Tab-separated table of N, CA and C in Angstrom:
chain	number	residue	atom	x	y	z
A	318	UNK	N	70.445	8.774	89.978
A	318	UNK	CA	69.342	8.052	89.480
A	318	UNK	C	68.403	8.922	89.630
A	319	UNK	N	67.385	9.152	88.471
A	319	UNK	CA	66.346	9.954	88.591
A	319	UNK	C	65.182	9.467	87.649
A	320	UNK	N	64.042	9.100	88.195
A	320	UNK	CA	62.828	8.751	87.353
A	320	UNK	C	62.155	10.113	87.132
A	321	UNK	N	62.032	9.976	85.732
A	321	UNK	CA	61.539	11.353	85.080
A	321	UNK	C	60.316	11.191	84.306
A	322	UNK	N	59.857	9.974	83.959
A	322	UNK	CA	58.605	10.042	82.883
A	322	UNK	C	57.948	8.680	82.942
A	323	UNK	N	56.836	8.435	82.406
A	323	UNK	CA	56.047	7.150	82.171
A	323	UNK	C	55.602	7.250	80.705
A	324	UNK	N	55.703	6.128	80.224
A	324	UNK	CA	55.241	5.959	78.795
A	324	UNK	C	54.212	4.561	78.781
A	325	UNK	N	53.173	4.819	77.902
A	325	UNK	CA	52.251	3.550	77.744
A	325	UNK	C	51.567	3.620	76.391
A	326	UNK	N	51.698	2.409	75.716
A	326	UNK	CA	51.015	2.332	74.318
A	326	UNK	C	49.455	1.796	74.661
A	327	UNK	N	49.158	1.364	75.930
A	327	UNK	CA	47.981	0.776	76.192
A	327	UNK	C	47.563	1.475	77.644
A	328	UNK	N	47.254	2.803	77.679
A	328	UNK	CA	46.986	3.485	78.912
A	328	UNK	C	45.869	2.957	79.859
A	329	UNK	N	44.811	2.073	79.217
A	329	UNK	CA	43.794	1.606	79.987
A	329	UNK	C	44.335	0.404	80.661
A	330	UNK	N	45.285	-0.314	80.172
A	330	UNK	CA	45.467	-1.704	80.700
A	330	UNK	C	46.937	-1.583	81.325
A	331	UNK	N	47.935	-0.753	81.111
A	331	UNK	CA	49.185	-0.463	81.718
A	331	UNK	C	49.282	1.126	82.203
A	332	UNK	N	49.215	1.130	83.489
A	332	UNK	CA	49.505	2.406	84.035
A	332	UNK	C	50.512	2.724	84.874
A	333	UNK	N	50.643	3.839	85.354
A	333	UNK	CA	51.837	4.129	86.333
A	333	UNK	C	51.735	3.328	87.492
A	334	UNK	N	50.747	2.891	87.890
A	334	UNK	CA	50.792	1.913	89.084
A	334	UNK	C	51.394	0.634	88.923
A	335	UNK	N	51.604	0.257	87.386
A	335	UNK	CA	52.370	-1.114	86.854
A	335	UNK	C	53.788	-1.089	87.037
A	336	UNK	N	54.546	0.007	87.408
A	336	UNK	CA	55.921	0.104	87.090
A	336	UNK	C	56.412	1.049	88.574
A	337	UNK	N	57.754	0.945	88.747
A	337	UNK	CA	58.176	1.726	89.782
A	337	UNK	C	57.907	3.273	89.768
A	338	UNK	N	57.286	3.820	90.822
A	338	UNK	CA	56.811	5.133	90.986
A	338	UNK	C	57.628	6.055	91.629
A	339	UNK	N	58.925	5.529	92.289
A	339	UNK	CA	59.631	6.472	93.250
A	339	UNK	C	61.131	6.066	92.663
A	340	UNK	N	62.103	7.174	92.936
A	340	UNK	CA	63.283	6.761	92.516
A	340	UNK	C	64.079	5.812	93.281
A	341	UNK	N	63.690	5.729	94.469
A	341	UNK	CA	64.240	4.473	95.310
A	341	UNK	C	63.655	3.129	94.810
A	342	UNK	N	62.547	3.101	94.222
A	342	UNK	CA	62.120	1.669	93.694
A	342	UNK	C	62.929	1.627	92.259
A	343	UNK	N	63.202	2.532	91.638
A	343	UNK	CA	64.027	2.322	90.324
A	343	UNK	C	65.359	1.869	90.829
A	344	UNK	N	65.910	2.613	91.745
A	344	UNK	CA	67.264	2.024	92.226
A	344	UNK	C	67.387	0.853	92.591
A	345	UNK	N	66.220	0.338	93.232
A	345	UNK	CA	66.268	-1.080	93.809
A	345	UNK	C	66.127	-1.979	92.761
A	346	UNK	N	65.341	-1.735	91.522
A	346	UNK	CA	65.311	-2.571	90.373
A	346	UNK	C	66.732	-2.833	89.942
A	347	UNK	N	67.563	-1.690	89.685
A	347	UNK	CA	68.786	-1.793	89.245
A	347	UNK	C	69.984	-2.562	90.066
A	348	UNK	N	69.555	-2.474	91.345
A	348	UNK	CA	70.335	-3.431	92.282
A	348	UNK	C	70.189	-4.864	92.102
A	349	UNK	N	68.817	-5.066	91.885
A	349	UNK	CA	68.385	-6.591	91.862
A	349	UNK	C	68.491	-7.252	90.434
A	350	UNK	N	68.421	-6.363	89.469
A	350	UNK	CA	68.360	-6.813	87.979
A	350	UNK	C	69.721	-7.506	87.583
A	351	UNK	N	69.506	-8.486	86.759
A	351	UNK	CA	70.635	-9.177	86.164
A	351	UNK	C	70.580	-9.002	84.766
A	352	UNK	N	71.885	-8.951	84.208
A	352	UNK	CA	72.221	-8.618	82.612
A	352	UNK	C	71.614	-9.902	82.055
A	353	UNK	N	70.952	-9.832	80.807
A	353	UNK	CA	70.659	-10.906	79.865
A	353	UNK	C	71.089	-10.433	78.401
A	354	UNK	N	71.071	-11.410	77.610
A	354	UNK	CA	71.254	-11.166	76.228
A	354	UNK	C	69.889	-11.181	75.479
A	355	UNK	N	69.930	-10.573	74.492
A	355	UNK	CA	68.620	-10.120	73.544
A	355	UNK	C	67.810	-11.274	73.438
A	356	UNK	N	68.404	-12.514	73.077
A	356	UNK	CA	67.724	-13.851	72.802
A	356	UNK	C	66.947	-14.413	74.189
A	357	UNK	N	67.672	-14.296	75.453
A	357	UNK	CA	66.988	-14.707	76.540
A	357	UNK	C	65.903	-13.917	76.852
A	358	UNK	N	66.087	-12.543	76.647
A	358	UNK	CA	64.881	-11.595	76.917
A	358	UNK	C	63.807	-11.811	76.136
A	359	UNK	N	64.128	-12.211	74.817
A	359	UNK	CA	62.849	-12.476	73.800
A	359	UNK	C	62.309	-13.609	74.060
A	360	UNK	N	63.034	-14.559	74.449
A	360	UNK	CA	62.514	-16.041	74.563
A	360	UNK	C	61.886	-16.198	75.996
A	361	UNK	N	62.167	-15.428	76.958
A	361	UNK	CA	61.770	-16.007	78.275
A	361	UNK	C	60.983	-14.845	78.908
A	362	UNK	N	60.922	-13.729	78.508
A	362	UNK	CA	60.207	-12.641	79.207
A	362	UNK	C	59.253	-11.907	78.344
A	363	UNK	N	58.124	-11.507	78.859
A	363	UNK	CA	57.197	-10.872	78.209
A	363	UNK	C	57.379	-9.376	77.951
A	364	UNK	N	56.809	-8.759	76.938
A	364	UNK	CA	56.875	-7.369	76.603
A	364	UNK	C	55.713	-6.629	77.299
A	365	UNK	N	56.078	-5.610	77.845
A	365	UNK	CA	54.988	-4.825	78.567
A	365	UNK	C	54.772	-3.535	77.886
A	366	UNK	N	53.310	-3.058	77.792
A	366	UNK	CA	53.161	-1.871	76.967
A	366	UNK	C	53.223	-0.562	77.754
A	367	UNK	N	54.062	-0.594	78.900
A	367	UNK	CA	54.376	0.840	79.591
A	367	UNK	C	55.527	0.481	80.353
A	368	UNK	N	56.104	1.646	80.666
A	368	UNK	CA	57.584	1.752	81.487
A	368	UNK	C	57.868	3.038	82.069
A	369	UNK	N	58.483	2.786	83.079
A	369	UNK	CA	59.294	4.251	83.779
A	369	UNK	C	60.167	4.488	83.160
A	370	UNK	N	60.669	5.856	83.020
A	370	UNK	CA	61.712	6.202	82.349
A	370	UNK	C	62.661	7.274	83.167
A	371	UNK	N	63.896	7.132	83.011
A	371	UNK	CA	64.800	8.005	83.877
A	371	UNK	C	66.030	8.194	83.287
A	372	UNK	N	66.893	8.958	83.965
A	372	UNK	CA	68.334	9.093	83.834
A	372	UNK	C	69.204	8.618	84.862
A	373	UNK	N	70.383	8.355	84.667
A	373	UNK	CA	71.586	8.127	85.729
A	373	UNK	C	72.839	8.487	85.103
A	374	UNK	N	73.790	8.500	86.174
A	374	UNK	CA	75.061	9.008	85.843
A	374	UNK	C	75.949	7.675	86.017
A	375	UNK	N	76.612	7.391	85.016
A	375	UNK	CA	77.639	6.375	85.086
A	375	UNK	C	78.976	6.687	84.432
A	376	UNK	N	79.993	6.590	85.102
A	376	UNK	CA	81.249	7.049	84.693
A	376	UNK	C	81.366	8.232	83.972
A	377	UNK	N	80.599	9.326	84.682
A	377	UNK	CA	80.779	10.547	84.261
A	377	UNK	C	79.743	10.972	83.042
A	378	UNK	N	79.005	10.077	82.661
A	378	UNK	CA	78.044	10.207	81.603
A	378	UNK	C	76.602	10.111	82.153
A	379	UNK	N	75.848	10.766	81.429
A	379	UNK	CA	74.145	10.717	81.471
A	379	UNK	C	73.807	9.765	80.836
A	380	UNK	N	73.103	8.772	81.201
A	380	UNK	CA	72.575	7.517	80.499
A	380	UNK	C	71.172	7.403	80.725
A	381	UNK	N	70.315	6.959	79.914
A	381	UNK	CA	68.747	6.929	79.926
A	381	UNK	C	68.507	5.393	80.308
A	382	UNK	N	67.564	5.261	81.104
A	382	UNK	CA	67.033	3.842	81.508
A	382	UNK	C	65.546	3.834	81.422
A	383	UNK	N	65.219	2.658	81.379
A	383	UNK	CA	63.589	2.126	81.060
A	383	UNK	C	63.447	1.011	81.770
A	384	UNK	N	62.411	0.889	82.723
A	384	UNK	CA	61.824	-0.274	83.443
A	384	UNK	C	60.525	-0.520	83.031
A	385	UNK	N	60.187	-1.634	82.628
A	385	UNK	CA	58.756	-1.938	82.070
A	385	UNK	C	58.020	-2.707	83.120
A	386	UNK	N	56.667	-2.849	82.989
A	386	UNK	CA	56.023	-3.585	83.884
A	386	UNK	C	56.020	-5.059	83.883
A	387	UNK	N	56.933	-5.517	83.032
A	387	UNK	CA	57.117	-6.931	83.020
A	387	UNK	C	58.575	-7.252	83.662
A	388	UNK	N	59.023	-6.182	84.362
A	388	UNK	CA	60.314	-6.094	85.028
A	388	UNK	C	61.479	-6.384	84.107
A	389	UNK	N	61.526	-5.888	83.004
A	389	UNK	CA	62.688	-6.006	82.388
A	389	UNK	C	63.234	-4.576	81.992
A	390	UNK	N	64.340	-4.173	81.842
A	390	UNK	CA	64.757	-2.824	81.624
A	390	UNK	C	66.115	-2.792	80.662
A	391	UNK	N	66.260	-1.464	80.336
A	391	UNK	CA	67.412	-1.093	79.533
A	391	UNK	C	68.104	0.026	80.153
A	392	UNK	N	69.506	0.102	79.942
A	392	UNK	CA	70.144	1.207	80.071
A	392	UNK	C	70.989	1.602	78.792
A	393	UNK	N	70.976	2.808	78.285
A	393	UNK	CA	71.500	3.305	77.276
A	393	UNK	C	72.585	4.362	77.627
A	394	UNK	N	73.713	4.255	77.195
A	394	UNK	CA	74.887	4.940	77.630
A	394	UNK	C	75.927	4.996	76.435
A	395	UNK	N	76.113	6.169	75.888
A	395	UNK	CA	77.270	6.402	74.873
A	395	UNK	C	77.261	5.327	73.973
A	396	UNK	N	76.220	5.214	73.240
A	396	UNK	CA	76.192	3.843	72.205
A	396	UNK	C	76.337	2.500	72.645
A	397	UNK	N	76.039	2.363	73.949
A	397	UNK	CA	75.948	1.013	74.545
A	397	UNK	C	74.460	0.811	74.967
A	398	UNK	N	74.155	-0.474	74.868
A	398	UNK	CA	72.998	-0.827	75.752
A	398	UNK	C	72.948	-2.083	76.530
A	399	UNK	N	72.619	-1.988	77.677
A	399	UNK	CA	72.534	-3.161	78.481
A	399	UNK	C	71.011	-3.529	78.779
A	400	UNK	N	70.753	-4.843	78.655
A	400	UNK	CA	69.553	-5.408	78.785
A	400	UNK	C	69.414	-6.245	80.202
A	401	UNK	N	68.333	-5.785	80.824
A	401	UNK	CA	68.320	-6.501	82.426
A	401	UNK	C	67.016	-7.009	82.713
A	402	UNK	N	66.858	-7.967	83.562
A	402	UNK	CA	65.538	-8.598	84.061
A	402	UNK	C	65.788	-8.708	85.542
A	403	UNK	N	64.406	-8.598	86.241
A	403	UNK	CA	64.537	-8.608	87.650
A	403	UNK	C	63.340	-9.749	87.882
A	404	UNK	N	63.757	-10.697	88.525
A	404	UNK	CA	62.697	-11.825	88.788
A	404	UNK	C	62.047	-11.791	90.240
A	405	UNK	N	62.387	-10.722	90.887
A	405	UNK	CA	62.159	-10.639	92.276
A	405	UNK	C	61.830	-9.310	92.541
A	406	UNK	N	61.076	-8.412	91.816
A	406	UNK	CA	60.732	-6.987	91.985
A	406	UNK	C	59.538	-6.490	92.213
A	407	UNK	N	58.512	-7.613	92.181
A	407	UNK	CA	57.166	-7.227	92.368
A	407	UNK	C	56.751	-6.403	93.397
A	408	UNK	N	57.566	-6.677	94.723
A	408	UNK	CA	57.447	-5.733	95.676
A	408	UNK	C	57.612	-4.322	95.644
A	409	UNK	N	58.270	-3.944	94.510
A	409	UNK	CA	58.652	-2.769	94.207
A	409	UNK	C	57.362	-1.668	93.779
A	410	UNK	N	56.224	-2.305	93.473
A	410	UNK	CA	54.966	-1.608	93.026
A	410	UNK	C	54.186	-1.279	94.349
A	411	UNK	N	53.849	0.178	94.390
A	411	UNK	CA	53.062	0.730	95.482
A	411	UNK	C	51.697	0.654	95.063
A	412	UNK	N	50.830	-0.385	95.380
A	412	UNK	CA	49.299	-0.209	95.139
A	412	UNK	C	48.638	-0.003	96.168
């Protein structure tokens, strides 16, 4: 698990302080997060304009991940995508 970057389409409103900033915090998100389908994600969770980005190893493959400030995430690996949400991850922000 490696946190490698940050992206924001609204850098004045959504900053690196709004997403996990350490490898351990990103790993904790994935331990706590639950998989959801696209409809649940769309209907019940906000979209955030910023995210932490990184990579991880899964079954011998390098996969990319994204965790947003709305505590939603994705993992993309070998043509597959998993959608995740975490309802108790706010403590992972270091303000």
